[in-house]
């Protein structure tokens, strides 16, 4: 008689799982960096500059030091000297806080008041008198600014592209679309403000932070404070949103570490919402010129894209908007330029789908304009220009299913009946229109380590310095580990966000899950080998680890991206200028989807942000003071529930083994193309083209002028 085989276990990945920490979060049991109590905790409050450019003349600390509870006033005259050159993605002078008297923008940290309570620290910070020698400043961004210059070459910079003969192709084109598009300063507003507690414990600097990558933050702090790498431990258990703002700029963590070193007691620093508008990066204003030359049937002969963005005088950040034009469409010639204008403004940084987001607004709007010019359906136009290989790189695609997204989206959205003429549909006072745009985002993988312990009780513990910034990373990783170990997710414990677990990629660049999954899968293979010869697991368990650095280095180069198609239907009231988005549909090709439940949340969240970008978000910089007139959530509008209609996100087949996990990442792609789909729908509704975001009521009333 043969033993019946065990029933096959259902794979954990690909099926919906509610997030593991969901109950803890909704009951308030989950504690964030600013919630965790520490004995002897002191509180730091940042003082930031009120002038846009100049030097600090005086700081009157004595009066503040005499106030109740105040323990210290740190400023450039007494602060610890930091080691220059630190940064996650290359040296970033924004980390060199309180090092000199120079003020580079409104909102730059000039002092930290530390006190027994947060209220006393705030009171002291409010009372601190600082005088400045002001210098004339310039905060007004424009593409024809005399300071416009090419970006400084670096591993991160997008090189300019000159391919084929753009001038000859333009001359030979039957149709040329040549337009300028602009996007304003935009700000990520993670619900949880940045916060860090720092203390010295057994000769190590310990930081409890809110970040997107605890290993990276630990390395930066070690470098800044000239410590051995193993003398810093950073943890970040729960994170209330990041979007690129948590991990590169860390004024809260740097100043908390500085203060605890001086005071010999734990110090916590929490940023205010207003401080987040100047200290943790933002999406810079962009001005983009797109020139498309095409044959009469819409086939592209030339794609030119010149993008300019604002940066600061502290550190160069260039918004890499030509990412989109490098990958979406075939053309005989390309001319791509990335330029920056240094101004006396805070340093921009990565913000959800950096480069792709503003770039897709310009290029996908221009494609819609071309479709109208040549009289070709916007979806057919895109499919007609589908490339065989990377249009600029010539590299093969790891996989690419943009056409599948456009076709499936068209079917589900009901595109076939669309009357292409603009401004001819009405619903009472509302003009109605529909629009489409392509979406894409790079699908990268970063080197990571992970370790798995087989415990004596038959369960497994995974350790990886992942970050769960609200995405459900813990849950997805438990599914991946369960499948790799061939056990149920319930027997897998996931421990993340502790730099002591070793190097791992950040929750950034839509690379987190793919990077960590690869390391976990390798560790599982190693562990199963070890366990094969084991009869009894000892009390301390059996552990195997993995490091994907070499595997990654051995890969051939590919163009690896996720793709998508965004559809929007809008109603426009030509009398009030109001634009209502009535529905949105996004169909994506993003490799293997680990957890459909949290994946859909990511995509819908991104699409909601696309709506917010299209209609609401705009930093209003007052060029007289150099500061933001609306640097808080009262003045900086983001889409609220009432603005957001039914948003549907789904995906099509995209089998890709370039990274063995098949995961492409989908944290950012949901925002890409959304604003263009809505702007294209507004054109279809009204016949007026909106090339300047946001499409506010006044812009609708004044015909889309800047
Ligand atoms: Mo993302 S902007 O890479 O956190």
XYZ file of C-alpha atoms and ligand atoms in Angstrom:
710
model
C 0.000 0.000 0.000
C 1.387 3.397 -0.899
C 1.255 6.376 1.445
C -1.120 8.999 0.062
C 0.739 12.150 -0.934
C 0.043 15.276 1.107
C -2.415 17.538 -0.682
C -0.527 20.235 -2.579
C -0.247 23.384 -0.482
C -1.791 26.435 -2.142
C 0.801 29.002 -2.994
C 0.741 31.970 -0.646
C 1.820 34.497 -3.252
C -0.797 35.660 -5.692
C -3.613 35.339 -3.170
C -5.015 38.180 -1.048
C -3.751 38.442 2.525
C -4.809 41.146 4.955
C -1.875 42.981 6.423
C -0.304 41.412 9.476
C -0.107 44.593 11.511
C -3.519 45.850 10.404
C -5.241 45.181 13.734
C -2.370 46.736 15.686
C -2.591 49.834 13.517
C -6.336 50.360 13.719
C -6.424 49.739 17.460
C -3.558 52.120 18.117
C -1.407 49.346 19.509
C 1.224 49.861 16.811
C 3.634 52.517 17.974
C 5.430 54.911 15.679
C 8.792 56.540 16.355
C 7.324 59.511 18.237
C 5.011 57.306 20.348
C 7.540 55.098 22.083
C 8.357 56.087 25.676
C 11.964 56.238 26.887
C 13.208 56.956 30.396
C 14.913 60.354 30.782
C 13.757 61.400 27.322
C 14.523 65.003 26.354
C 12.865 66.754 23.433
C 14.437 68.774 20.637
C 12.612 71.421 18.616
C 14.044 72.780 15.397
C 14.442 76.470 14.748
C 14.499 77.267 11.047
C 15.585 80.333 9.115
C 13.112 83.040 8.229
C 15.237 84.556 5.468
C 15.976 83.043 2.067
C 19.646 83.878 1.800
C 22.353 85.333 3.993
C 24.371 84.677 7.122
C 23.449 84.331 10.759
C 24.724 87.431 12.568
C 23.719 86.521 16.111
C 21.883 83.929 18.166
C 20.796 85.000 21.640
C 20.832 81.610 23.375
C 21.265 82.893 26.961
C 17.702 84.097 27.357
C 16.356 80.785 26.122
C 18.700 78.737 28.319
C 17.190 80.533 31.317
C 13.684 79.364 30.401
C 12.008 76.543 32.355
C 13.154 73.079 31.349
C 15.532 74.183 28.615
C 18.646 72.005 28.545
C 20.584 73.190 25.513
C 20.523 75.409 22.470
C 22.587 73.882 19.687
C 23.664 76.096 16.798
C 26.593 76.551 14.421
C 28.635 78.201 17.175
C 28.611 75.175 19.481
C 27.433 72.144 17.485
C 29.471 68.970 17.001
C 31.541 68.959 13.830
C 30.148 66.447 11.337
C 32.205 64.527 8.794
C 31.523 65.835 5.283
C 30.645 63.605 2.347
C 27.886 61.530 3.928
C 24.763 60.602 1.995
C 22.662 57.636 0.893
C 22.988 58.362 -2.822
C 26.310 60.184 -2.824
C 27.352 63.124 -0.650
C 24.464 65.384 0.376
C 25.372 68.680 2.037
C 21.831 68.905 3.437
C 23.040 66.522 6.153
C 25.711 69.013 7.310
C 23.452 70.689 9.842
C 24.477 73.560 12.174
C 27.976 73.528 10.649
C 28.228 77.153 9.547
C 26.410 80.481 9.512
C 25.217 80.253 5.888
C 21.466 80.326 5.228
C 20.563 78.850 1.831
C 16.745 79.038 1.956
C 13.739 79.787 4.111
C 13.200 76.899 6.497
C 16.854 75.826 6.844
C 17.694 74.506 10.354
C 19.632 77.123 12.316
C 19.255 75.822 15.879
C 17.868 73.016 18.012
C 16.379 73.808 21.409
C 16.395 70.801 23.761
C 14.204 70.733 26.870
C 12.590 68.413 29.377
C 9.264 68.489 27.570
C 8.249 69.033 23.989
C 6.230 72.095 25.018
C 9.209 73.670 26.755
C 11.408 72.989 23.741
C 8.836 74.592 21.476
C 8.476 77.569 23.790
C 12.256 77.997 23.784
C 12.456 77.677 20.012
C 9.743 80.324 19.584
C 11.610 82.681 21.926
C 15.053 82.290 20.329
C 16.113 85.600 18.768
C 18.277 85.234 15.683
C 19.464 88.083 13.499
C 20.673 87.706 9.944
C 22.777 89.579 7.432
C 20.377 89.193 4.553
C 21.451 88.953 0.945
C 19.267 89.355 -2.139
C 17.646 86.077 -3.058
C 16.155 84.478 -6.136
C 13.480 81.824 -5.805
C 11.621 82.315 -9.093
C 11.946 79.298 -11.364
C 11.630 79.644 -15.105
C 13.054 77.704 -18.042
C 14.748 80.807 -19.498
C 16.478 81.646 -16.215
C 20.085 82.783 -16.843
C 21.269 80.228 -14.261
C 19.958 77.284 -16.331
C 22.757 74.743 -16.738
C 23.404 71.084 -17.525
C 23.432 68.650 -14.624
C 26.712 67.684 -13.006
C 27.803 64.254 -14.263
C 27.287 61.577 -11.595
C 26.259 57.920 -11.478
C 22.705 59.083 -10.812
C 22.517 61.722 -13.557
C 20.590 61.096 -16.771
C 23.034 61.665 -19.609
C 21.832 63.795 -22.490
C 20.947 61.834 -25.612
C 21.664 62.711 -29.227
C 20.624 59.854 -31.445
C 19.991 59.890 -35.173
C 19.516 63.237 -36.901
C 16.724 65.110 -35.105
C 16.904 68.182 -37.361
C 16.650 66.167 -40.548
C 13.798 64.097 -39.123
C 11.937 67.219 -38.040
C 12.316 68.660 -41.536
C 10.984 65.413 -43.024
C 8.033 65.179 -40.609
C 4.507 65.691 -41.913
C 3.375 66.901 -38.486
C 5.304 68.553 -35.667
C 3.957 69.079 -32.151
C 6.183 71.508 -30.222
C 4.918 72.457 -26.781
C 5.975 73.560 -23.325
C 4.488 71.942 -20.220
C 5.029 73.006 -16.634
C 4.470 71.418 -13.252
C 4.711 73.306 -9.948
C 6.593 72.533 -6.762
C 4.824 69.545 -5.179
C 5.239 68.156 -1.670
C 4.926 64.674 -0.223
C 2.957 64.678 2.991
C 3.412 61.376 4.767
C 0.711 61.182 7.448
C 3.334 60.464 10.081
C 5.774 63.357 10.423
C 9.476 62.487 10.527
C 10.600 61.591 14.039
C 13.676 60.065 15.656
C 14.824 59.214 19.175
C 18.582 58.843 19.643
C 20.504 57.562 22.659
C 23.840 56.023 23.521
C 23.485 52.481 24.816
C 26.472 50.219 25.617
C 28.808 52.261 23.456
C 26.465 52.289 20.464
C 24.368 55.048 19.006
C 20.777 53.752 18.927
C 18.165 55.494 16.844
C 14.450 54.767 16.699
C 13.364 56.449 13.505
C 10.710 56.649 10.825
C 12.467 55.850 7.582
C 12.493 53.890 4.322
C 15.745 52.032 5.004
C 17.295 51.563 8.426
C 20.571 50.160 7.130
C 21.129 53.151 4.859
C 20.281 55.592 7.642
C 22.662 53.806 10.045
C 25.474 54.043 7.514
C 24.881 57.738 6.976
C 24.867 58.447 10.714
C 28.051 56.393 11.199
C 29.796 58.416 8.539
C 28.509 61.789 9.790
C 29.598 61.095 13.372
C 32.812 59.234 12.385
C 31.716 55.974 14.019
C 32.449 52.405 12.987
C 29.495 51.029 11.031
C 28.636 48.517 13.771
C 28.472 51.266 16.397
C 25.153 52.540 15.053
C 21.829 50.731 15.251
C 18.718 52.145 13.591
C 15.228 50.701 13.898
C 11.997 51.801 12.274
C 9.224 49.400 13.188
C 6.200 51.204 11.756
C 6.281 54.010 9.225
C 3.295 56.162 8.336
C 4.203 56.828 4.716
C 7.437 57.792 3.039
C 7.020 58.436 -0.712
C 10.737 59.226 -1.008
C 10.815 61.713 1.870
C 12.145 59.338 4.532
C 15.655 58.094 4.088
C 17.743 60.676 2.293
C 17.202 63.853 4.294
C 17.233 63.133 8.012
C 17.447 66.393 9.948
C 15.435 64.862 12.804
C 17.803 61.893 13.193
C 21.026 63.878 12.710
C 20.036 66.504 15.270
C 18.703 63.937 17.755
C 22.027 62.081 17.498
C 23.946 65.318 17.961
C 21.891 66.310 20.994
C 22.131 62.938 22.740
C 25.892 62.996 22.291
C 26.063 66.390 24.018
C 23.474 65.749 26.748
C 24.137 62.068 27.555
C 20.447 61.263 27.632
C 17.895 60.152 25.036
C 16.649 62.961 22.797
C 13.745 62.898 20.387
C 13.184 65.295 17.513
C 9.877 65.415 15.631
C 9.371 67.583 12.562
C 6.293 69.726 12.249
C 4.128 69.618 9.148
C 5.482 73.024 8.109
C 9.080 71.877 8.575
C 8.336 68.923 6.303
C 7.667 71.453 3.534
C 11.295 72.612 3.570
C 13.456 69.840 5.004
C 12.659 66.443 3.571
C 12.694 67.057 -0.155
C 9.900 67.750 -2.586
C 9.242 67.521 -6.308
C 10.769 70.590 -7.923
C 8.961 72.826 -10.370
C 9.602 71.657 -13.932
C 9.391 73.234 -17.368
C 9.490 70.730 -20.194
C 9.627 71.264 -23.913
C 8.493 68.302 -25.979
C 8.880 68.237 -29.744
C 7.398 65.316 -31.654
C 7.888 64.948 -35.406
C 5.788 62.306 -37.122
C 4.667 60.954 -40.453
C 1.080 61.614 -41.479
C 0.011 58.303 -39.918
C 1.540 59.246 -36.561
C 4.712 57.172 -36.727
C 7.348 59.081 -34.770
C 10.425 60.277 -36.614
C 11.795 62.282 -33.732
C 11.215 62.688 -30.031
C 12.800 65.675 -28.325
C 12.371 66.302 -24.636
C 14.167 69.050 -22.799
C 13.400 69.299 -19.124
C 14.443 71.954 -16.633
C 13.845 71.796 -12.907
C 14.641 73.933 -9.901
C 17.318 72.874 -7.434
C 18.954 74.475 -4.406
C 22.413 75.948 -3.831
C 23.104 73.260 -1.199
C 22.919 70.124 -3.297
C 22.031 69.426 -6.899
C 18.902 67.391 -7.451
C 17.681 67.126 -11.032
C 14.179 65.892 -11.781
C 14.874 63.224 -14.391
C 11.783 63.709 -16.480
C 13.322 62.214 -19.621
C 13.114 58.747 -18.057
C 9.699 58.408 -19.649
C 10.812 59.506 -23.129
C 13.751 57.058 -23.097
C 11.548 54.018 -22.890
C 7.976 54.484 -24.093
C 8.108 55.016 -27.860
C 10.232 54.164 -30.884
C 11.544 57.040 -33.008
C 14.239 57.489 -35.645
C 15.925 60.228 -33.655
C 16.075 61.404 -30.061
C 17.299 64.599 -28.460
C 16.958 64.523 -24.660
C 18.228 67.146 -22.246
C 18.177 67.504 -18.450
C 18.837 70.977 -17.060
C 18.693 72.561 -13.624
C 18.252 76.074 -12.280
C 19.895 76.560 -8.870
C 17.818 78.881 -6.691
C 17.593 79.925 -3.042
C 15.006 77.211 -2.345
C 14.994 73.990 -0.320
C 16.652 71.043 -2.043
C 14.191 68.892 -3.959
C 14.402 65.123 -3.780
C 12.782 61.894 -4.835
C 8.996 62.044 -4.643
C 6.842 59.126 -5.744
C 7.976 58.044 -9.218
C 10.531 60.839 -9.496
C 11.134 61.901 -13.090
C 8.477 59.551 -14.434
C 5.641 61.569 -12.942
C 6.269 65.022 -14.456
C 7.890 63.450 -17.538
C 4.793 61.390 -18.290
C 2.599 64.463 -17.940
C 4.557 66.232 -20.695
C 5.149 63.321 -23.076
C 1.698 61.731 -22.730
C 0.025 65.117 -23.208
C 2.140 65.712 -26.321
C 1.199 62.273 -27.673
C -2.464 63.209 -27.220
C -1.865 66.465 -29.079
C -0.172 64.502 -31.877
C -3.079 62.043 -32.021
C -5.483 64.946 -32.520
C -3.218 66.542 -35.166
C -2.898 63.400 -37.293
C -6.427 62.170 -36.609
C -5.344 58.838 -35.156
C -6.929 57.328 -32.075
C -4.673 57.978 -29.047
C -4.436 54.268 -28.231
C -3.716 53.289 -31.832
C -1.058 56.015 -31.970
C 0.714 54.588 -28.951
C 0.577 51.033 -30.273
C 1.873 52.227 -33.647
C 4.999 53.535 -31.916
C 5.668 50.455 -29.821
C 9.441 49.736 -29.837
C 11.091 46.327 -30.362
C 14.007 47.099 -28.042
C 14.925 49.946 -25.706
C 14.498 52.964 -28.013
C 17.578 54.739 -26.690
C 19.624 51.908 -25.179
C 19.027 49.271 -27.847
C 18.835 46.699 -25.023
C 16.216 43.937 -25.053
C 13.221 44.334 -22.759
C 13.076 41.858 -19.899
C 9.340 41.803 -20.644
C 6.954 44.483 -21.857
C 3.200 44.406 -22.040
C 2.178 48.023 -22.577
C 0.012 47.002 -25.529
C -1.821 44.483 -23.339
C -2.523 47.259 -20.811
C -3.828 49.649 -23.463
C -6.032 47.014 -25.099
C -7.431 45.535 -21.900
C -7.963 49.027 -20.507
C -9.741 50.168 -23.669
C -12.053 47.159 -23.449
C -12.905 47.664 -19.792
C -13.215 51.436 -19.987
C -15.459 51.315 -23.066
C -13.103 53.234 -25.335
C -14.408 51.784 -28.621
C -17.491 54.062 -28.778
C -15.499 57.215 -28.086
C -16.225 60.145 -30.373
C -12.778 61.706 -30.904
C -14.115 65.251 -31.382
C -13.519 67.565 -28.429
C -16.181 69.644 -26.708
C -19.308 67.949 -28.050
C -20.706 65.959 -25.087
C -22.851 67.423 -22.345
C -24.546 66.321 -19.175
C -26.550 69.372 -18.169
C -24.060 72.133 -17.426
C -21.135 69.698 -17.542
C -18.917 69.076 -20.559
C -17.742 65.460 -20.652
C -14.541 63.928 -21.936
C -12.298 60.888 -21.697
C -8.535 60.577 -21.889
C -5.788 57.986 -21.864
C -2.079 57.948 -21.104
C 0.660 55.355 -20.921
C 2.458 54.658 -17.705
C 5.829 53.100 -16.928
C 8.318 52.782 -14.119
C 11.698 51.133 -13.875
C 11.706 47.683 -12.262
C 15.019 47.519 -10.491
C 16.540 45.249 -7.871
C 19.078 46.271 -5.247
C 21.558 44.060 -3.442
C 20.162 42.757 -0.152
C 20.911 40.275 2.564
C 18.416 38.174 4.512
C 18.585 35.388 7.063
C 16.059 32.740 8.041
C 16.072 30.693 11.228
C 14.308 27.367 11.477
C 13.119 27.399 15.080
C 12.922 24.324 17.275
C 9.111 24.624 17.420
C 8.800 24.205 13.680
C 8.256 27.879 12.875
C 10.565 30.140 10.909
C 11.945 33.622 11.599
C 12.988 35.823 8.696
C 15.300 38.779 9.314
C 15.756 41.415 6.633
C 16.309 45.165 6.914
C 13.187 45.863 4.904
C 10.919 48.819 5.676
C 7.140 48.694 5.760
C 6.176 52.260 4.926
C 2.493 51.400 4.870
C 2.682 49.136 1.840
C 2.157 45.841 3.630
C 5.774 44.734 3.129
C 5.703 42.400 6.137
C 2.702 40.583 4.745
C 4.113 40.265 1.224
C 7.428 38.999 2.563
C 5.680 36.412 4.718
C 3.952 35.096 1.597
C 7.228 34.968 -0.306
C 9.058 33.254 2.544
C 6.228 30.754 3.012
C 6.367 29.694 -0.621
C 10.168 29.553 -0.624
C 10.133 27.370 2.487
C 7.061 25.432 1.357
C 5.225 26.132 4.602
C 2.139 28.156 5.441
C 2.523 31.930 6.017
C 1.215 31.419 9.537
C 4.410 29.631 10.544
C 6.622 32.469 9.304
C 7.606 35.367 11.548
C 8.941 38.444 9.735
C 11.348 40.780 11.456
C 12.253 43.929 9.560
C 13.597 47.463 9.897
C 16.607 46.851 12.152
C 20.000 47.814 10.730
C 21.584 45.000 12.769
C 19.975 42.547 10.322
C 22.475 43.689 7.688
C 22.521 45.498 4.350
C 19.310 45.665 2.333
C 17.835 47.903 -0.303
C 15.518 50.707 0.810
C 11.766 50.828 0.397
C 12.413 53.057 -2.596
C 12.575 53.097 -6.347
C 9.762 50.501 -6.337
C 12.606 48.051 -5.648
C 11.948 46.983 -2.073
C 9.830 43.857 -2.441
C 11.781 42.535 -5.436
C 15.118 43.096 -3.690
C 14.140 41.576 -0.348
C 12.236 38.692 -1.979
C 15.316 37.628 -3.893
C 17.449 37.550 -0.735
C 14.760 35.732 1.262
C 14.306 33.139 -1.483
C 18.059 32.492 -1.629
C 18.201 32.202 2.153
C 15.325 29.722 2.054
C 17.164 27.562 -0.476
C 20.263 27.585 1.741
C 18.212 26.781 4.827
C 16.375 23.883 3.221
C 19.738 22.401 2.214
C 20.942 22.679 5.801
C 17.743 21.209 7.166
C 17.843 18.236 4.828
C 20.380 16.464 7.067
C 18.912 17.598 10.384
C 16.841 15.309 12.578
C 16.311 17.590 15.582
C 16.513 21.381 15.397
C 18.511 22.612 18.430
C 16.919 25.141 20.812
C 18.746 28.079 19.223
C 17.430 27.043 15.811
C 19.291 26.665 12.540
C 20.003 29.788 10.511
C 20.991 30.340 6.897
C 21.653 33.661 5.227
C 22.000 35.011 1.716
C 23.457 38.042 -0.041
C 22.356 38.812 -3.593
C 25.220 41.148 -4.492
C 27.016 38.665 -6.749
C 23.862 37.297 -8.345
C 22.871 40.829 -9.256
C 26.285 41.653 -10.635
C 26.189 38.594 -12.900
C 23.028 39.654 -14.730
C 23.078 40.814 -18.335
C 21.748 44.309 -18.949
C 18.069 44.565 -19.792
C 15.469 47.248 -20.071
C 13.263 46.220 -17.161
C 10.115 48.200 -16.465
C 6.540 47.943 -15.392
C 3.929 49.424 -17.728
C 0.398 50.655 -17.517
C -2.482 52.423 -19.212
C -4.451 55.092 -17.376
C -7.968 56.096 -18.355
C -10.013 58.987 -16.990
C -13.463 60.428 -17.545
C -14.023 64.028 -16.495
C -16.836 66.525 -16.293
C -15.993 70.215 -16.652
C -18.240 73.106 -15.715
C -17.211 75.871 -18.109
C -18.928 78.547 -15.987
C -17.261 77.808 -12.640
C -14.134 76.152 -14.005
C -14.743 73.106 -11.860
C -13.299 69.794 -13.039
C -14.710 66.586 -11.574
C -13.056 63.278 -12.331
C -15.939 60.825 -12.723
C -13.951 57.600 -12.954
C -10.444 56.322 -13.448
C -9.196 52.951 -14.599
C -5.595 51.806 -14.529
C -4.440 48.551 -16.075
C -0.864 47.611 -15.293
C 1.738 45.022 -16.291
C 3.940 44.787 -13.253
C 5.330 41.267 -13.195
C 4.184 38.861 -10.511
C 1.741 40.360 -8.043
C 2.479 38.973 -4.589
C -0.572 40.208 -2.675
C -3.492 41.406 -4.829
C -5.086 43.172 -1.855
C -2.180 45.426 -0.920
C -1.051 45.723 -4.553
C -4.403 47.201 -5.519
C -4.133 49.635 -2.607
C -0.735 50.782 -3.844
C -1.983 51.315 -7.382
C -5.196 53.077 -6.363
C -3.190 55.262 -3.979
C -0.853 56.264 -6.785
C -3.740 56.985 -9.148
C -5.424 59.113 -6.491
C -2.213 61.103 -6.263
C -2.251 61.498 -10.054
C -5.709 63.046 -9.710
C -4.456 65.267 -6.915
C -1.516 66.378 -9.055
C -3.762 67.071 -12.037
C -6.273 69.219 -10.206
C -4.993 70.423 -6.825
C -1.356 70.312 -5.819
C 0.732 73.455 -6.146
C 3.315 74.964 -3.839
C 2.866 78.740 -4.003
C 6.263 80.304 -3.420
C 6.237 83.962 -2.485
C 9.251 85.348 -4.276
C 9.379 88.406 -1.993
C 10.013 86.384 1.174
C 11.316 83.323 -0.656
C 9.075 81.077 1.450
C 5.958 79.111 0.680
C 2.673 80.946 1.040
C 0.909 77.614 1.513
C 3.416 75.370 3.274
C 0.893 73.429 5.323
C -2.157 71.248 4.747
C -4.517 74.189 5.124
C -3.064 75.917 2.078
C -1.537 73.087 0.066
C -4.489 71.253 -1.394
C -4.458 67.508 -1.806
C -7.373 65.498 -3.116
C -9.898 64.736 -0.394
C -12.476 61.944 -0.352
C -15.041 64.131 -2.089
C -12.652 64.665 -5.024
C -12.000 60.984 -5.615
C -14.442 58.930 -7.670
C -14.432 55.208 -8.251
C -10.852 54.312 -9.072
C -10.248 50.865 -10.433
C -6.847 49.252 -10.772
C -6.073 45.854 -12.190
C -3.303 44.083 -14.034
C -2.589 41.896 -17.035
C -0.214 38.974 -17.472
C 3.462 39.918 -17.321
C 5.761 36.946 -16.889
C 9.306 38.129 -16.305
C 12.211 36.098 -14.918
C 14.933 38.753 -15.230
C 14.728 38.835 -11.486
C 13.951 35.246 -10.445
C 11.100 36.297 -8.158
C 9.265 37.743 -11.167
C 8.364 40.798 -9.098
C 8.598 44.209 -10.754
C 7.416 46.513 -8.004
C 4.320 48.679 -8.140
C 4.665 51.314 -5.448
C 5.184 54.182 -7.844
C 3.765 53.341 -11.258
C 0.199 54.157 -10.153
C 0.883 57.883 -10.269
C 2.648 57.840 -13.635
C 0.473 59.083 -16.499
C -2.521 59.858 -14.290
C -2.285 63.631 -14.622
C -1.890 63.353 -18.413
C -4.933 61.074 -18.707
C -6.988 63.673 -16.833
C -5.561 66.649 -18.775
C -6.267 64.782 -22.023
C -9.828 64.124 -20.845
C -10.263 67.834 -20.031
C -9.183 68.646 -23.590
C -11.641 66.076 -24.921
C -14.382 67.642 -22.807
C -13.664 71.277 -23.607
C -11.320 71.525 -26.582
C -8.884 73.460 -24.375
C -5.418 71.999 -23.824
C -4.016 72.295 -20.289
C -0.223 72.272 -20.368
C 0.274 73.795 -16.928
C -0.611 71.955 -13.743
C -2.681 71.999 -11.715
C -5.838 72.405 -13.795
C -7.310 74.807 -11.288
C -10.620 76.604 -11.628
C -8.951 79.836 -12.703
C -6.918 78.052 -15.393
C -10.067 76.456 -16.776
C -11.684 79.899 -16.864
C -8.700 81.582 -18.510
C -8.295 78.943 -21.195
C -5.376 76.995 -19.728
C -2.906 79.886 -19.590
C -0.010 79.610 -17.203
Mo 10.444 56.432 -3.807
S 10.243 58.347 -4.483
O 11.814 55.888 -4.587
O 10.483 56.419 -2.148
